[in-house]
Amino acid sequence: MENERFTIKRRKTRCCLIMGLCALILLVILAISLWVAFSHKQYNSGDSLKETIISRCQTFIQNNRTSSAYDCQKIWTVFEQAFVGKDPCNVPTDAYDSLINTIIQDPICNKMLFWSKTKHIVHEFTEKRNCFQTLEDTLLGYIMDGLTWCGKEGSNETFTTGCPSWNDCVNHTVKSFWNRASAAFAEAACGDVSAMLNGSIATPFTPTSIFASIEVKRFNADKMRSLTVFLVTQENDGKSCDDPSLKNLQKELDPKLKYSCVSVAKSTIQECISHPDTACGACW
Ligand code: N1C
């Protein structure tokens, strides 16, 4: 009797041990699969960023019949070197110097358009009408527009998710790119230059914007003749060309530059977008 009880107890213990071992093995398998899936996803995000950049680069070259001297694979490699392996909050603007020098493109004088807080309407306009060229209408801006990317210290991976937000740090990976690219675009500005600003916000010329803090400061009066501000307004909603922030803009400009400002209703721009045969000058 005693013996039988002992055997049952031993069987129970063995059973528990086997079940515990099975659970442990299952747990290890689960952990390994999760790790593989997670790291695969991260590699994938880097892979898809590479695909996006190379395919946008090729599309731009085809559509714009831009010089085939641009090597899209090389552009990706130079781009990657700017941030891979670095703390995503510690990528200074000059990290993108090589990229800027690789993609250097001749400016189209008298057509360059800068903008601030008017991105949507500006691109709706430049997509349909061939009146202006924004940074996003150049190879560099076209490739990077709307993308998110960052690296990680001690890793050779590229991430498109889990990157810090724009305002988290000064030397933010993506912010540094736009600061550097915008600086180059503004330094190249030539002839009669335009800027579309938002007349529906409190300060159309916002000091913290890239336009105010980077671009205007780099305008070169030896290359430029004038700056025309198009102040985009909604139905009678406020700001006019007399707005104090625009006075500040005027003060920042080299006095050799001719400055003018035109208030344009958003509906007028939309009208112009839908009538592509009207001359650019007749839009407002
Ligand atoms: O800060 P902003 O505007 O004044 O910057 C706009 C200004 C333009 O004239 C462009 O030449 O700076 C250049 N620029 C871009 O071309 C660009 N494309 C996409 C700046 N930012 C750009 N982006 C994204 O828009 C960028 O990720 C950042 O978040 C916004 C800045 O827009 P804004 O504040 O309206």
Coordinates of C-alpha atoms and ligand atoms in Angstrom, one line a residue:
M1 CA 0.0 0.0 0.0
E2 CA 2.8 2.4 1.1
N3 CA 4.7 1.3 -2.0
E4 CA 1.8 2.0 -4.3
R5 CA 1.3 5.5 -2.9
F6 CA 5.0 6.2 -3.3
T7 CA 4.8 5.1 -7.0
I8 CA 1.8 7.4 -7.6
K9 CA 3.6 10.3 -6.0
R10 CA 6.7 9.7 -8.2
R11 CA 4.6 9.5 -11.3
K12 CA 2.8 12.7 -10.4
T13 CA 6.2 14.5 -9.8
R14 CA 7.6 13.2 -13.1
C15 CA 4.4 14.3 -14.9
C16 CA 4.7 17.8 -13.3
L17 CA 8.4 17.9 -14.3
I18 CA 7.6 16.9 -17.9
M19 CA 4.8 19.4 -18.1
G20 CA 7.0 22.2 -16.7
L21 CA 9.8 21.3 -19.2
C22 CA 7.3 21.4 -22.1
A23 CA 6.0 24.8 -20.9
L24 CA 9.6 26.1 -20.7
I25 CA 10.4 24.8 -24.2
L26 CA 7.2 26.4 -25.5
L27 CA 8.1 29.7 -23.9
V28 CA 11.6 29.6 -25.3
I29 CA 10.2 28.9 -28.8
L30 CA 7.7 31.7 -28.5
A31 CA 10.4 34.1 -27.3
I32 CA 12.7 33.2 -30.2
S33 CA 9.9 33.5 -32.8
L34 CA 8.9 36.9 -31.4
W35 CA 12.5 38.1 -31.5
V36 CA 13.0 36.8 -35.1
A37 CA 9.7 38.4 -36.1
F38 CA 10.6 41.7 -34.5
S39 CA 14.1 42.0 -35.9
H40 CA 12.8 40.9 -39.3
K41 CA 10.2 43.7 -39.1
Q42 CA 13.0 46.2 -38.4
Y43 CA 15.1 45.0 -41.2
N44 CA 12.0 45.1 -43.4
S45 CA 11.4 48.8 -42.5
G46 CA 14.9 49.6 -43.5
D47 CA 14.5 47.6 -46.7
S48 CA 11.3 49.3 -47.6
L49 CA 12.8 52.7 -47.0
K50 CA 15.6 51.8 -49.4
E51 CA 13.1 50.6 -52.0
T52 CA 11.1 53.8 -51.6
I53 CA 14.1 56.0 -52.0
I54 CA 15.5 54.2 -55.0
S55 CA 12.2 53.9 -56.7
R56 CA 11.3 57.6 -56.1
C57 CA 14.8 58.5 -57.4
Q58 CA 14.2 56.5 -60.6
T59 CA 10.7 57.9 -61.1
F60 CA 12.0 61.5 -60.8
I61 CA 14.8 60.8 -63.3
Q62 CA 12.4 59.3 -65.8
N63 CA 9.7 62.0 -65.4
N64 CA 12.0 65.0 -65.4
R65 CA 14.4 63.5 -67.9
T66 CA 17.1 64.6 -65.5
S67 CA 20.6 63.7 -66.2
S68 CA 21.2 60.0 -65.8
A69 CA 24.5 61.0 -64.1
Y70 CA 22.5 60.5 -60.9
D71 CA 23.1 57.1 -59.4
C72 CA 20.1 56.1 -57.2
Q73 CA 22.0 53.3 -55.5
K74 CA 24.8 55.7 -54.6
I75 CA 22.4 58.3 -53.4
W76 CA 21.0 55.6 -51.0
T77 CA 24.5 54.7 -49.8
V78 CA 25.5 58.3 -49.1
F79 CA 22.1 59.0 -47.5
E80 CA 22.5 56.0 -45.1
Q81 CA 26.0 57.1 -44.1
A82 CA 24.5 60.3 -42.6
F83 CA 22.6 58.6 -39.8
V84 CA 23.1 54.9 -39.5
G85 CA 24.8 53.8 -36.3
K86 CA 24.1 57.2 -34.7
D87 CA 22.0 58.4 -31.8
P88 CA 18.8 59.6 -33.6
C89 CA 19.0 62.8 -31.5
N90 CA 22.6 63.5 -32.4
V91 CA 22.7 63.9 -36.2
P92 CA 23.9 67.4 -37.0
T93 CA 22.9 69.2 -40.2
D94 CA 26.4 68.8 -41.7
A95 CA 26.0 65.0 -41.6
Y96 CA 24.0 65.5 -44.8
D97 CA 26.7 67.5 -46.5
S98 CA 27.9 64.6 -48.7
L99 CA 24.3 63.8 -49.7
I100 CA 23.7 67.4 -50.7
N101 CA 26.9 67.5 -52.7
T102 CA 25.9 64.2 -54.4
I103 CA 22.5 65.4 -55.5
I104 CA 23.4 69.0 -56.4
Q105 CA 21.0 70.3 -59.0
D106 CA 21.0 73.6 -60.9
P107 CA 18.4 76.0 -59.6
I108 CA 15.7 77.3 -62.0
C109 CA 16.0 81.0 -61.5
N110 CA 12.8 83.1 -61.4
K111 CA 10.7 80.0 -60.6
M112 CA 11.8 79.1 -57.1
L113 CA 9.0 79.0 -54.5
F114 CA 9.5 78.8 -50.8
W115 CA 6.6 78.2 -48.4
S116 CA 5.7 78.0 -44.7
K117 CA 2.5 76.4 -43.3
T118 CA 1.1 76.2 -46.8
K119 CA 2.5 72.8 -47.8
H120 CA -0.7 71.3 -49.1
I121 CA -1.9 74.1 -51.3
V122 CA 1.6 74.8 -52.6
H123 CA 2.1 71.2 -53.7
E124 CA -1.4 70.9 -55.1
F125 CA -0.4 74.0 -57.2
T126 CA 3.1 72.9 -58.3
E127 CA 1.8 69.4 -59.2
K128 CA -0.7 70.8 -61.7
R129 CA 1.0 73.9 -62.9
N130 CA 4.5 74.4 -64.1
C131 CA 4.8 78.0 -62.7
F132 CA 7.1 77.3 -59.7
Q133 CA 9.7 75.0 -58.4
T134 CA 9.7 74.1 -54.6
L135 CA 12.3 72.0 -52.9
E136 CA 10.0 69.0 -53.2
D137 CA 10.1 69.5 -57.0
T138 CA 13.9 68.9 -57.0
L139 CA 15.3 65.4 -56.9
L140 CA 16.4 65.7 -53.2
G141 CA 13.1 67.0 -51.9
Y142 CA 11.0 64.7 -54.1
I143 CA 12.8 61.6 -52.7
M144 CA 12.6 62.6 -49.0
D145 CA 9.2 64.3 -48.8
G146 CA 7.0 62.9 -46.1
L147 CA 9.5 60.1 -45.0
T148 CA 10.6 59.3 -41.5
W149 CA 13.9 57.6 -40.8
C150 CA 16.6 57.2 -38.0
G151 CA 19.4 55.0 -36.9
K152 CA 20.5 53.7 -33.5
E153 CA 23.9 53.9 -31.8
G154 CA 25.8 50.6 -32.1
S155 CA 23.5 49.2 -34.8
N156 CA 23.7 49.2 -38.6
E157 CA 20.0 49.1 -39.0
T158 CA 17.6 51.7 -40.4
F159 CA 14.4 52.4 -38.7
T160 CA 11.2 54.0 -40.0
T161 CA 9.2 53.6 -36.8
G162 CA 10.0 54.3 -33.1
C163 CA 12.1 57.3 -34.1
P164 CA 12.1 60.4 -31.8
S165 CA 9.5 63.1 -32.5
W166 CA 10.4 66.3 -34.3
N167 CA 10.5 68.4 -31.1
D168 CA 12.3 65.8 -28.9
C169 CA 15.8 67.1 -29.8
V170 CA 17.8 69.7 -31.6
N171 CA 19.9 67.4 -33.7
H172 CA 16.9 65.3 -34.8
T173 CA 17.7 63.0 -37.7
V174 CA 14.9 64.2 -40.0
K175 CA 14.9 67.8 -38.9
S176 CA 18.6 68.1 -39.6
F177 CA 18.0 66.8 -43.1
W178 CA 15.3 69.5 -43.9
N179 CA 17.4 72.2 -42.2
R180 CA 20.4 71.3 -44.4
A181 CA 18.4 70.8 -47.6
S182 CA 16.5 74.0 -47.1
A183 CA 19.7 75.9 -46.5
A184 CA 21.2 74.7 -49.8
F185 CA 17.9 75.5 -51.7
A186 CA 17.9 79.0 -50.2
E187 CA 21.6 79.6 -50.9
A188 CA 20.9 78.8 -54.5
A189 CA 17.9 81.1 -54.8
C190 CA 18.2 83.4 -57.9
G191 CA 16.4 86.0 -59.8
D192 CA 12.8 86.7 -58.8
V193 CA 11.9 84.5 -55.9
S194 CA 8.5 83.7 -54.4
A195 CA 7.2 82.5 -51.0
M196 CA 3.7 81.3 -50.1
L197 CA 2.8 82.1 -46.5
N198 CA -0.3 81.3 -44.6
G199 CA -2.6 84.3 -43.9
S200 CA -4.9 82.2 -41.7
I201 CA -2.5 81.8 -38.8
A202 CA -1.4 84.2 -36.1
T203 CA 2.1 84.9 -37.5
P204 CA 2.4 84.2 -41.2
F205 CA 6.2 84.7 -40.9
T206 CA 6.8 82.4 -37.9
P207 CA 10.3 82.9 -36.4
T208 CA 10.7 79.2 -35.5
S209 CA 9.8 78.0 -39.0
I210 CA 12.5 76.7 -41.4
F211 CA 11.5 79.5 -43.8
A212 CA 12.3 82.2 -41.2
S213 CA 15.1 80.6 -39.3
I214 CA 17.1 79.0 -42.2
E215 CA 16.0 80.1 -45.6
V216 CA 15.4 83.9 -45.4
K217 CA 18.8 84.2 -43.6
R218 CA 20.5 82.6 -46.5
F219 CA 19.0 84.6 -49.4
N220 CA 21.9 86.1 -51.4
A221 CA 21.1 89.6 -52.8
D222 CA 23.9 89.1 -55.4
K223 CA 22.0 86.3 -57.0
M224 CA 18.4 87.4 -56.2
R225 CA 16.5 90.3 -57.6
S226 CA 13.2 90.2 -55.6
L227 CA 11.1 88.4 -53.1
T228 CA 7.3 88.3 -53.7
V229 CA 5.2 87.0 -50.8
F230 CA 1.9 85.4 -51.7
L231 CA -0.2 85.6 -48.5
V232 CA -2.8 82.8 -48.8
T233 CA -6.1 83.8 -47.2
Q234 CA -9.4 82.0 -46.7
E235 CA -12.7 83.9 -47.2
N236 CA -11.9 87.3 -45.5
D237 CA -10.2 85.7 -42.6
G238 CA -7.8 88.2 -41.3
K239 CA -4.2 88.7 -42.2
S240 CA -3.2 91.2 -44.7
C241 CA 0.2 92.2 -46.2
D242 CA 0.4 94.8 -43.4
D243 CA 0.7 92.1 -40.8
P244 CA 3.6 92.9 -38.3
S245 CA 5.3 89.5 -38.9
L246 CA 5.6 90.4 -42.5
K247 CA 7.2 93.7 -41.5
N248 CA 9.8 91.6 -39.6
L249 CA 10.4 89.6 -42.8
Q250 CA 11.0 92.8 -44.7
K251 CA 13.5 93.9 -42.1
E252 CA 15.4 90.7 -42.4
L253 CA 16.0 91.1 -46.1
D254 CA 18.9 92.8 -47.7
P255 CA 17.7 96.3 -48.7
K256 CA 19.0 95.6 -52.3
L257 CA 16.2 93.1 -52.7
K258 CA 12.9 94.3 -54.1
Y259 CA 10.1 93.1 -51.7
S260 CA 6.4 92.8 -52.5
C261 CA 3.5 91.1 -51.0
V262 CA 0.2 90.0 -52.6
S263 CA -2.8 88.7 -50.7
V264 CA -4.4 85.8 -52.6
A265 CA -7.6 84.0 -51.7
K266 CA -7.1 80.2 -51.5
S267 CA -10.1 79.9 -53.8
T268 CA -8.3 81.9 -56.5
I269 CA -5.3 79.5 -56.3
Q270 CA -7.7 76.6 -56.5
E271 CA -9.3 78.2 -59.5
C272 CA -5.9 78.5 -61.1
I273 CA -5.1 74.9 -60.4
S274 CA -8.2 73.8 -62.2
H275 CA -7.5 76.0 -65.3
P276 CA -4.0 74.8 -66.2
D277 CA -4.1 76.7 -69.5
T278 CA -4.2 80.2 -67.9
A279 CA -0.8 81.9 -67.9
C280 CA 1.0 81.8 -64.6
G281 CA 1.1 85.6 -64.3
A282 CA -2.7 85.7 -64.8
C283 CA -3.4 83.6 -61.7
W284 CA -3.5 86.6 -59.3
Ligands
N1C1 O1 9.2 75.1 -41.3 P1 8.7 75.6 -42.6 O2 7.3 75.1 -42.9 O3 8.7 77.1 -42.8 O4 9.5 74.9 -43.7 C1 9.2 75.2 -45.1 C2 10.4 75.6 -45.9 C3 10.1 75.5 -47.4 O5 10.3 76.8 -48.0 C4 10.9 74.4 -47.9 O6 11.9 74.9 -48.8 O7 11.5 74.7 -45.7 C5 11.6 73.8 -46.7 N1 11.1 72.5 -46.3 C6 10.7 71.5 -47.2 O8 11.0 71.6 -48.4 C7 10.0 70.4 -46.6 N2 9.4 69.4 -47.2 C8 8.8 68.7 -46.3 C9 10.9 72.3 -44.9 N3 10.2 71.3 -44.4 C10 9.7 70.4 -45.3 N4 8.9 69.3 -45.1 C11 8.3 69.0 -43.9 O9 7.4 70.1 -43.6 C12 9.2 68.9 -42.7 O10 9.2 67.5 -42.3 C13 8.6 69.8 -41.7 O11 7.9 69.0 -40.7 C14 7.5 70.5 -42.3 C15 7.8 72.0 -42.2 O12 6.8 72.7 -42.7 P2 6.3 74.1 -42.2 O13 6.4 74.3 -40.7 O14 5.0 74.4 -42.8

